Amino acid sequence: MPSTTSPRMRPALDAVPGYTPARVPDGTAPVHRLAANESPYPPLPGVLERLAVTAQDANRYPDFGCRELTAELAARLDVPAAHIAVGTGSVALAQQLIQITADPGDEVLFAWRSFEAYPVMTRLAGAVPVQVPLTADERHDLRAMARAVTERTRLVIVCNPNNPTGTVVGRAELEAFLDQVPADVLVVLDEAYVEFADDPDHPDGVELYRDRPNVCVLRTFSKAHGLAGLRVGYAVAHEPVAAALRTAAVPFGVSQLAQDAAVASLRAESAMRERVAALTAERARVVRELAAQGWTVAPTRANFVWLRLGDRTAEFADACAAAGVSVMAFPGDGARVSIGDAAANDAFLRCTSRFRTGGAAAQEQASRQAGE
Ligand SMILES: *Cc1c(COP(=O)(O)O)cnc(C)c1O
């Protein structure tokens, strides 16, 4: 008879917060995917041609050391190859960073709200997430974060620009913060959206890491480079950290398709920059129109906007889904909406316009009834 006892598993799993992927709109309306901050464009010029060749060797394991991609990155960033660790997306590298620094009970410090994967990965390691609230204007509170560092802190994550708010920390305030963090605590600068951060005051993590052995920079090919489906990202850090990251990696995790597509994408840099320019122009248009509709939007330097909707978040996401627009909802808090192509952004702006008009009408009706 089969036993009803389930195998023993780590209690830490019970503390892992649930991850809710964005709803995919149903029905016949055209689908605009604005929930995952993906690029709306196909792979960059040269990528598909390279993939067609690489695919012919799919019977072979990939290059364990990701040598060509590492060399290409090292040359472009002007860093030693030994300072680079390639991973199956930068989210895997973030998980490896937690694994190499935090024992059960140790603390991982980050702002909140920030990237939804941080608390999941921290809990999975048995470590304790310490979440420092954003300021009222949706920015990292670096002073409060510096004060929140304790004896148990092993890792600090600064997501810049921040997912999901799009806000950034400037160079001077970030440097002042880094000066305050003890030298034996690793600080991760998660720069998944750095290509979109067109502010002259935006700190370049790779410049900051050079004379700071406790700084690690994470970047990805999933966003501006448009390779989210292939899972490839990288870390830049001094050798002890980069070497530990390579030790903690799943063997042969980064496929040859991913490695070669990333190399081809780097070589198509000017086309990537043009696409980023088109998306940041669309971003400016979306922010302008939202303001004209009466919305308050945090200043965003990423490829998405953040609408703080509080209790109406789920209702808003439902209204968008009904109109064929998928957005990322954090119920009770807000919605993150990616900048897509012009048609997708127009569809989103029609949703926001209708929602505001509907909301204002509902409010008026409510106050009329209250006055009766
Ligand atoms: C999208 C994203 C990543 C990158 O994810 P990949 O695993 O590289 O696809 C990392 N950090 C943040 C904050 C992100 O939003």
Coordinates of C-alpha atoms in Angstrom, one line a residue, residues 19-353:
Y19 CA 5.3 33.9 -6.9
T20 CA 2.4 34.9 -9.0
P21 CA 3.2 35.1 -12.7
A22 CA 1.3 37.6 -14.8
R23 CA -2.1 36.6 -16.2
V24 CA -2.2 36.1 -19.9
P25 CA -5.2 37.8 -21.3
D26 CA -7.9 35.5 -22.7
G27 CA -10.5 36.2 -25.3
T28 CA -10.2 37.5 -28.8
A29 CA -8.6 40.9 -28.2
P30 CA -5.0 41.2 -29.4
V31 CA -2.6 40.3 -26.7
H32 CA -0.1 42.9 -25.6
R33 CA 2.5 41.4 -23.2
L34 CA 3.5 44.3 -20.9
A35 CA 4.1 42.2 -17.7
A36 CA 7.7 41.0 -17.9
N37 CA 9.7 44.0 -19.2
E38 CA 10.7 42.0 -22.2
S39 CA 11.9 43.6 -25.4
P40 CA 9.1 43.9 -28.0
Y41 CA 11.7 43.4 -30.8
P42 CA 12.9 40.1 -32.3
P43 CA 16.6 39.2 -31.6
L44 CA 19.2 41.7 -32.8
P45 CA 20.8 41.5 -36.3
G46 CA 23.1 38.5 -36.6
V47 CA 21.7 36.6 -33.7
L48 CA 19.3 34.2 -35.6
E49 CA 22.0 33.4 -38.2
R50 CA 24.5 32.5 -35.4
L51 CA 21.8 30.4 -33.6
A52 CA 21.1 28.4 -36.8
V53 CA 24.7 27.3 -36.9
T54 CA 25.0 26.6 -33.2
A55 CA 21.8 24.6 -33.2
Q56 CA 23.5 22.0 -35.5
D57 CA 25.7 21.0 -32.5
A58 CA 22.8 20.5 -30.1
N59 CA 24.1 17.0 -29.4
R60 CA 27.2 18.5 -27.7
Y61 CA 27.4 20.0 -24.2
P62 CA 28.1 23.8 -24.2
D63 CA 31.5 25.3 -23.4
F64 CA 31.7 24.9 -19.7
G65 CA 33.8 28.0 -19.2
C66 CA 31.7 30.3 -21.5
R67 CA 35.1 31.4 -22.9
E68 CA 34.1 33.3 -26.0
L69 CA 31.3 35.3 -24.2
T70 CA 33.6 35.9 -21.2
A71 CA 36.4 37.2 -23.5
E72 CA 34.0 39.5 -25.4
L73 CA 32.6 40.9 -22.2
A74 CA 36.0 41.4 -20.6
A75 CA 37.2 43.3 -23.7
R76 CA 34.1 45.5 -23.9
L77 CA 34.0 46.3 -20.1
D78 CA 37.8 46.5 -19.8
V79 CA 37.9 44.0 -16.9
P80 CA 39.9 40.8 -16.4
A81 CA 38.2 37.7 -17.7
A82 CA 38.6 36.2 -14.2
H83 CA 36.2 38.9 -12.9
I84 CA 33.3 37.6 -14.9
A85 CA 30.8 34.9 -14.1
V86 CA 28.2 34.0 -16.7
G87 CA 24.9 32.6 -15.5
T88 CA 21.5 31.3 -16.7
G89 CA 20.0 34.8 -16.4
S90 CA 21.1 37.3 -13.8
V91 CA 18.4 35.9 -11.5
A92 CA 20.4 32.7 -11.3
L93 CA 23.5 34.7 -10.4
A94 CA 21.5 36.5 -7.7
Q95 CA 20.6 33.2 -6.3
Q96 CA 24.2 32.0 -6.4
L97 CA 25.2 35.2 -4.6
I98 CA 22.9 34.4 -1.8
Q99 CA 24.2 30.8 -1.7
I100 CA 27.8 31.9 -1.5
T101 CA 27.3 34.4 1.3
A102 CA 24.3 33.5 3.5
D103 CA 23.9 30.6 5.9
P104 CA 20.6 29.9 7.5
G105 CA 19.6 32.8 9.8
D106 CA 21.9 35.3 8.0
E107 CA 20.4 38.5 6.6
V108 CA 20.0 39.6 3.1
L109 CA 19.1 43.3 2.9
F110 CA 17.3 45.1 0.1
A111 CA 14.7 47.8 -0.5
W112 CA 11.0 47.1 -0.6
R113 CA 9.3 47.1 -2.9
S114 CA 12.0 45.8 -5.2
F115 CA 12.5 42.7 -7.5
E116 CA 10.0 40.1 -6.4
A117 CA 12.6 37.3 -6.7
Y118 CA 14.8 38.5 -3.9
P119 CA 12.6 37.4 -0.9
V120 CA 11.9 34.1 -2.6
M121 CA 15.5 33.3 -3.1
T122 CA 16.5 34.5 0.3
R123 CA 13.9 32.3 2.1
L124 CA 14.8 29.4 -0.1
A125 CA 18.4 29.6 1.3
G126 CA 17.0 29.7 4.9
A127 CA 18.3 33.2 5.2
V128 CA 16.2 36.2 6.5
P129 CA 15.1 39.0 4.1
V130 CA 15.4 42.5 5.7
Q131 CA 13.3 44.8 3.6
V132 CA 13.7 48.5 4.0
P133 CA 10.7 50.5 2.7
L134 CA 11.2 52.9 -0.2
T135 CA 10.8 56.6 0.4
A136 CA 7.5 58.3 -0.2
D137 CA 8.8 59.2 -3.7
E138 CA 9.4 55.5 -4.5
R139 CA 13.2 55.7 -4.2
H140 CA 15.8 53.6 -2.3
D141 CA 16.2 54.9 1.3
L142 CA 20.0 54.3 1.3
R143 CA 20.4 56.0 4.7
A144 CA 17.9 53.6 6.3
M145 CA 19.5 50.7 4.5
A146 CA 22.9 51.7 5.9
R147 CA 21.4 51.7 9.4
A148 CA 19.8 48.3 8.8
V149 CA 23.1 46.6 8.3
T150 CA 23.8 44.3 11.3
E151 CA 26.3 41.6 12.3
R152 CA 24.2 39.1 10.5
T153 CA 24.0 41.0 7.2
R154 CA 25.9 39.0 4.5
L155 CA 24.4 40.5 1.3
V156 CA 23.0 43.9 0.3
I157 CA 21.1 44.3 -3.0
V158 CA 20.6 47.6 -4.7
C159 CA 18.5 47.3 -7.8
N160 CA 19.3 50.3 -10.0
P161 CA 17.0 51.3 -11.7
N162 CA 14.7 49.7 -9.3
N163 CA 12.2 47.0 -10.4
P164 CA 9.2 47.8 -10.2
T165 CA 9.3 51.5 -9.6
G166 CA 11.9 52.5 -12.3
T167 CA 13.5 55.0 -9.9
V168 CA 17.3 55.3 -9.6
V169 CA 19.9 56.2 -7.1
G170 CA 22.5 58.8 -8.1
R171 CA 26.3 58.3 -8.2
A172 CA 27.1 60.5 -5.1
E173 CA 24.5 58.9 -2.8
L174 CA 25.4 55.4 -3.9
E175 CA 29.1 56.0 -3.3
A176 CA 28.4 57.5 0.1
F177 CA 26.3 54.3 0.9
L178 CA 29.1 52.0 -0.3
D179 CA 31.5 53.8 1.9
Q180 CA 29.3 53.0 4.9
V181 CA 28.9 49.3 4.3
P182 CA 31.5 47.1 6.1
A183 CA 34.1 45.8 3.7
D184 CA 33.2 42.1 4.5
V185 CA 29.6 42.6 3.4
L186 CA 29.0 42.0 -0.3
V187 CA 26.9 44.6 -2.1
V188 CA 25.2 43.6 -5.3
L189 CA 24.2 46.3 -7.9
D190 CA 21.5 44.7 -9.9
E191 CA 21.7 46.6 -13.2
A192 CA 19.1 44.6 -15.3
Y193 CA 17.8 47.9 -16.8
V194 CA 21.1 49.9 -17.0
E195 CA 20.8 50.4 -20.8
F196 CA 17.6 52.4 -20.3
A197 CA 19.1 54.6 -17.5
D198 CA 19.8 57.7 -19.6
D199 CA 20.4 60.0 -16.7
P200 CA 23.9 61.6 -16.8
D201 CA 24.1 61.1 -13.0
H202 CA 23.5 57.4 -13.3
P203 CA 26.3 55.4 -11.6
D204 CA 28.0 52.8 -13.7
G205 CA 28.4 49.8 -11.5
V206 CA 31.4 48.5 -13.4
E207 CA 33.2 51.7 -12.6
L208 CA 32.3 51.5 -9.0
Y209 CA 33.4 47.8 -8.6
R210 CA 36.9 48.5 -9.8
D211 CA 38.3 49.7 -6.5
R212 CA 35.7 48.0 -4.3
P213 CA 36.3 44.3 -3.7
N214 CA 32.9 44.0 -2.0
V215 CA 30.9 45.2 -5.0
C216 CA 29.4 42.8 -7.5
V217 CA 27.5 44.0 -10.6
L218 CA 24.7 42.0 -12.3
R219 CA 23.6 42.5 -15.9
T220 CA 21.4 40.5 -18.2
F221 CA 20.7 39.9 -21.9
S222 CA 17.0 39.5 -21.1
K223 CA 15.9 43.1 -21.3
A224 CA 17.6 45.6 -23.7
H225 CA 19.3 42.8 -25.6
G226 CA 16.0 41.0 -26.1
L227 CA 17.1 37.4 -25.2
A228 CA 14.8 36.7 -22.2
G229 CA 14.0 33.3 -23.7
L230 CA 17.6 32.1 -23.8
R231 CA 18.5 32.7 -20.1
V232 CA 21.8 34.4 -20.0
G233 CA 23.3 37.1 -17.8
Y234 CA 26.6 37.9 -16.1
A235 CA 28.3 39.2 -12.9
V236 CA 31.3 41.4 -12.7
A237 CA 33.2 41.1 -9.4
H238 CA 36.7 40.7 -8.0
E239 CA 38.2 37.3 -8.3
P240 CA 37.2 35.7 -5.0
V241 CA 33.5 36.5 -5.6
A242 CA 33.5 35.7 -9.3
A243 CA 35.3 32.4 -8.6
A244 CA 32.8 31.5 -5.9
L245 CA 29.9 32.3 -8.3
R246 CA 31.4 29.9 -10.8
T247 CA 31.7 27.2 -8.1
A248 CA 28.0 27.6 -7.2
A249 CA 26.8 27.4 -10.8
V250 CA 24.8 24.5 -12.2
P251 CA 27.3 22.7 -14.4
F252 CA 26.7 23.3 -18.1
G253 CA 23.8 25.6 -17.2
V254 CA 24.3 28.2 -19.9
S255 CA 23.5 26.6 -23.2
Q256 CA 25.7 27.1 -26.3
L257 CA 22.7 28.8 -27.9
A258 CA 22.6 31.3 -25.1
Q259 CA 26.3 31.9 -25.1
D260 CA 26.5 32.5 -28.9
A261 CA 23.4 34.6 -29.0
A262 CA 24.9 36.8 -26.3
V263 CA 28.1 37.2 -28.2
A264 CA 26.2 38.1 -31.4
S265 CA 24.0 40.6 -29.4
L266 CA 27.1 42.4 -28.0
R267 CA 28.4 42.8 -31.6
A268 CA 25.1 44.4 -32.6
E269 CA 25.5 47.1 -30.0
S270 CA 24.5 50.0 -32.2
A271 CA 21.3 48.3 -33.2
M272 CA 20.6 47.7 -29.5
R273 CA 21.2 51.3 -28.7
E274 CA 18.7 52.4 -31.5
R275 CA 16.0 50.1 -30.0
V276 CA 16.7 51.5 -26.5
A277 CA 16.3 55.0 -27.9
A278 CA 13.0 54.1 -29.5
L279 CA 11.8 52.6 -26.2
T280 CA 12.9 55.5 -24.1
A281 CA 11.1 57.9 -26.5
E282 CA 8.0 55.7 -26.1
R283 CA 8.5 55.8 -22.3
A284 CA 8.6 59.6 -22.4
R285 CA 5.3 59.6 -24.4
V286 CA 3.6 57.2 -22.0
V287 CA 4.7 59.1 -19.0
R288 CA 3.5 62.4 -20.6
E289 CA 0.1 60.9 -21.5
L290 CA -0.4 59.4 -18.1
A291 CA 0.3 62.7 -16.4
A292 CA -2.2 64.4 -18.8
Q293 CA -4.7 61.8 -17.7
G294 CA -4.1 62.8 -14.1
W295 CA -1.9 59.9 -12.9
T296 CA 1.0 60.3 -10.6
V297 CA 3.9 58.3 -12.0
A298 CA 7.3 57.9 -10.3
P299 CA 10.2 59.2 -12.5
T300 CA 11.3 56.0 -14.4
R301 CA 14.6 55.3 -16.0
A302 CA 13.8 51.7 -17.0
N303 CA 11.6 50.2 -19.7
F304 CA 8.4 50.2 -17.5
V305 CA 6.2 52.4 -15.4
W306 CA 4.9 51.9 -11.9
L307 CA 1.3 52.8 -11.0
R308 CA 0.7 52.8 -7.3
L309 CA -3.0 51.7 -7.2
G310 CA -3.3 50.3 -3.7
D311 CA -6.5 48.4 -3.2
R312 CA -7.5 49.0 -6.8
T313 CA -4.5 47.2 -8.3
A314 CA -6.3 43.9 -8.9
E315 CA -9.3 45.6 -10.4
F316 CA -7.0 47.6 -12.7
A317 CA -5.1 44.5 -13.8
D318 CA -8.5 42.8 -14.6
A319 CA -9.6 45.7 -16.7
C320 CA -6.3 45.6 -18.6
A321 CA -6.6 41.9 -19.2
A322 CA -10.1 42.3 -20.5
A323 CA -8.7 44.8 -23.0
G324 CA -6.0 42.3 -24.1
V325 CA -3.2 44.0 -22.1
S326 CA -1.3 41.9 -19.6
V327 CA 0.4 43.9 -16.8
M328 CA 2.2 42.8 -13.6
A329 CA 0.0 43.3 -10.6
F330 CA 1.2 43.3 -7.0
P331 CA -2.3 43.2 -5.3
G332 CA -2.8 45.9 -2.7
D333 CA 0.3 47.8 -3.9
G334 CA 0.6 48.6 -7.5
A335 CA 1.0 47.6 -11.1
R336 CA 4.2 47.5 -13.2
V337 CA 3.7 48.0 -16.9
S338 CA 6.4 47.5 -19.5
I339 CA 7.0 49.9 -22.4
G340 CA 6.2 48.0 -25.5
D341 CA 5.7 49.0 -29.1
A342 CA 3.5 52.0 -29.9
A343 CA 0.4 49.8 -30.5
A344 CA 0.8 48.1 -27.1
N345 CA 1.4 51.4 -25.3
D346 CA -1.7 52.9 -27.0
A347 CA -3.8 50.0 -25.8
F348 CA -2.4 50.4 -22.2
L349 CA -3.1 54.2 -22.3
R350 CA -6.7 53.5 -23.4
C351 CA -7.0 51.3 -20.3
T352 CA -5.6 53.9 -17.9
S353 CA -7.9 56.6 -19.4

